[in-house]
GROMACS .gro file of C-alpha atoms in nm:
model
   23
    1MET     CA    1   0.299  -0.124  -0.041
    2THR     CA    2   0.022   0.136  -0.046
    3SER     CA    3  -0.081   0.033  -0.399
    4ARG     CA    4  -0.181  -0.308  -0.263
    5ILE     CA    5  -0.512  -0.195  -0.113
    6PRO     CA    6  -0.600   0.165  -0.203
    7MET     CA    7  -0.966   0.103  -0.117
    8MET     CA    8  -0.894  -0.024   0.233
    9ASN     CA    9  -0.646   0.258   0.290
   10SER     CA   10  -0.919   0.518   0.248
   11THR     CA   11  -1.155   0.331   0.478
   12THR     CA   12  -0.891   0.270   0.743
   13ALA     CA   13  -0.779   0.632   0.724
   14LYS     CA   14  -1.113   0.730   0.879
   15ILE     CA   15  -1.058   0.510   1.186
   16ARG     CA   16  -0.683   0.567   1.217
   17PRO     CA   17  -0.424   0.771   1.024
   18PRO     CA   18  -0.240   0.607   0.731
   19ILE     CA   19   0.063   0.466   0.911
   20ARG     CA   20   0.187   0.298   0.592
   21ARG     CA   21   0.195   0.631   0.412
   22ASP     CA   22   0.321   0.843   0.700
   23SER     CA   23   0.580   0.595   0.819
   0.00000   0.00000   0.00000
């Protein structure tokens, strides 16, 4: 699930915490 868009995950982490990783 997180391997789908590693690039976007890093960019979205700045705006809001990684819910996909935390949850």
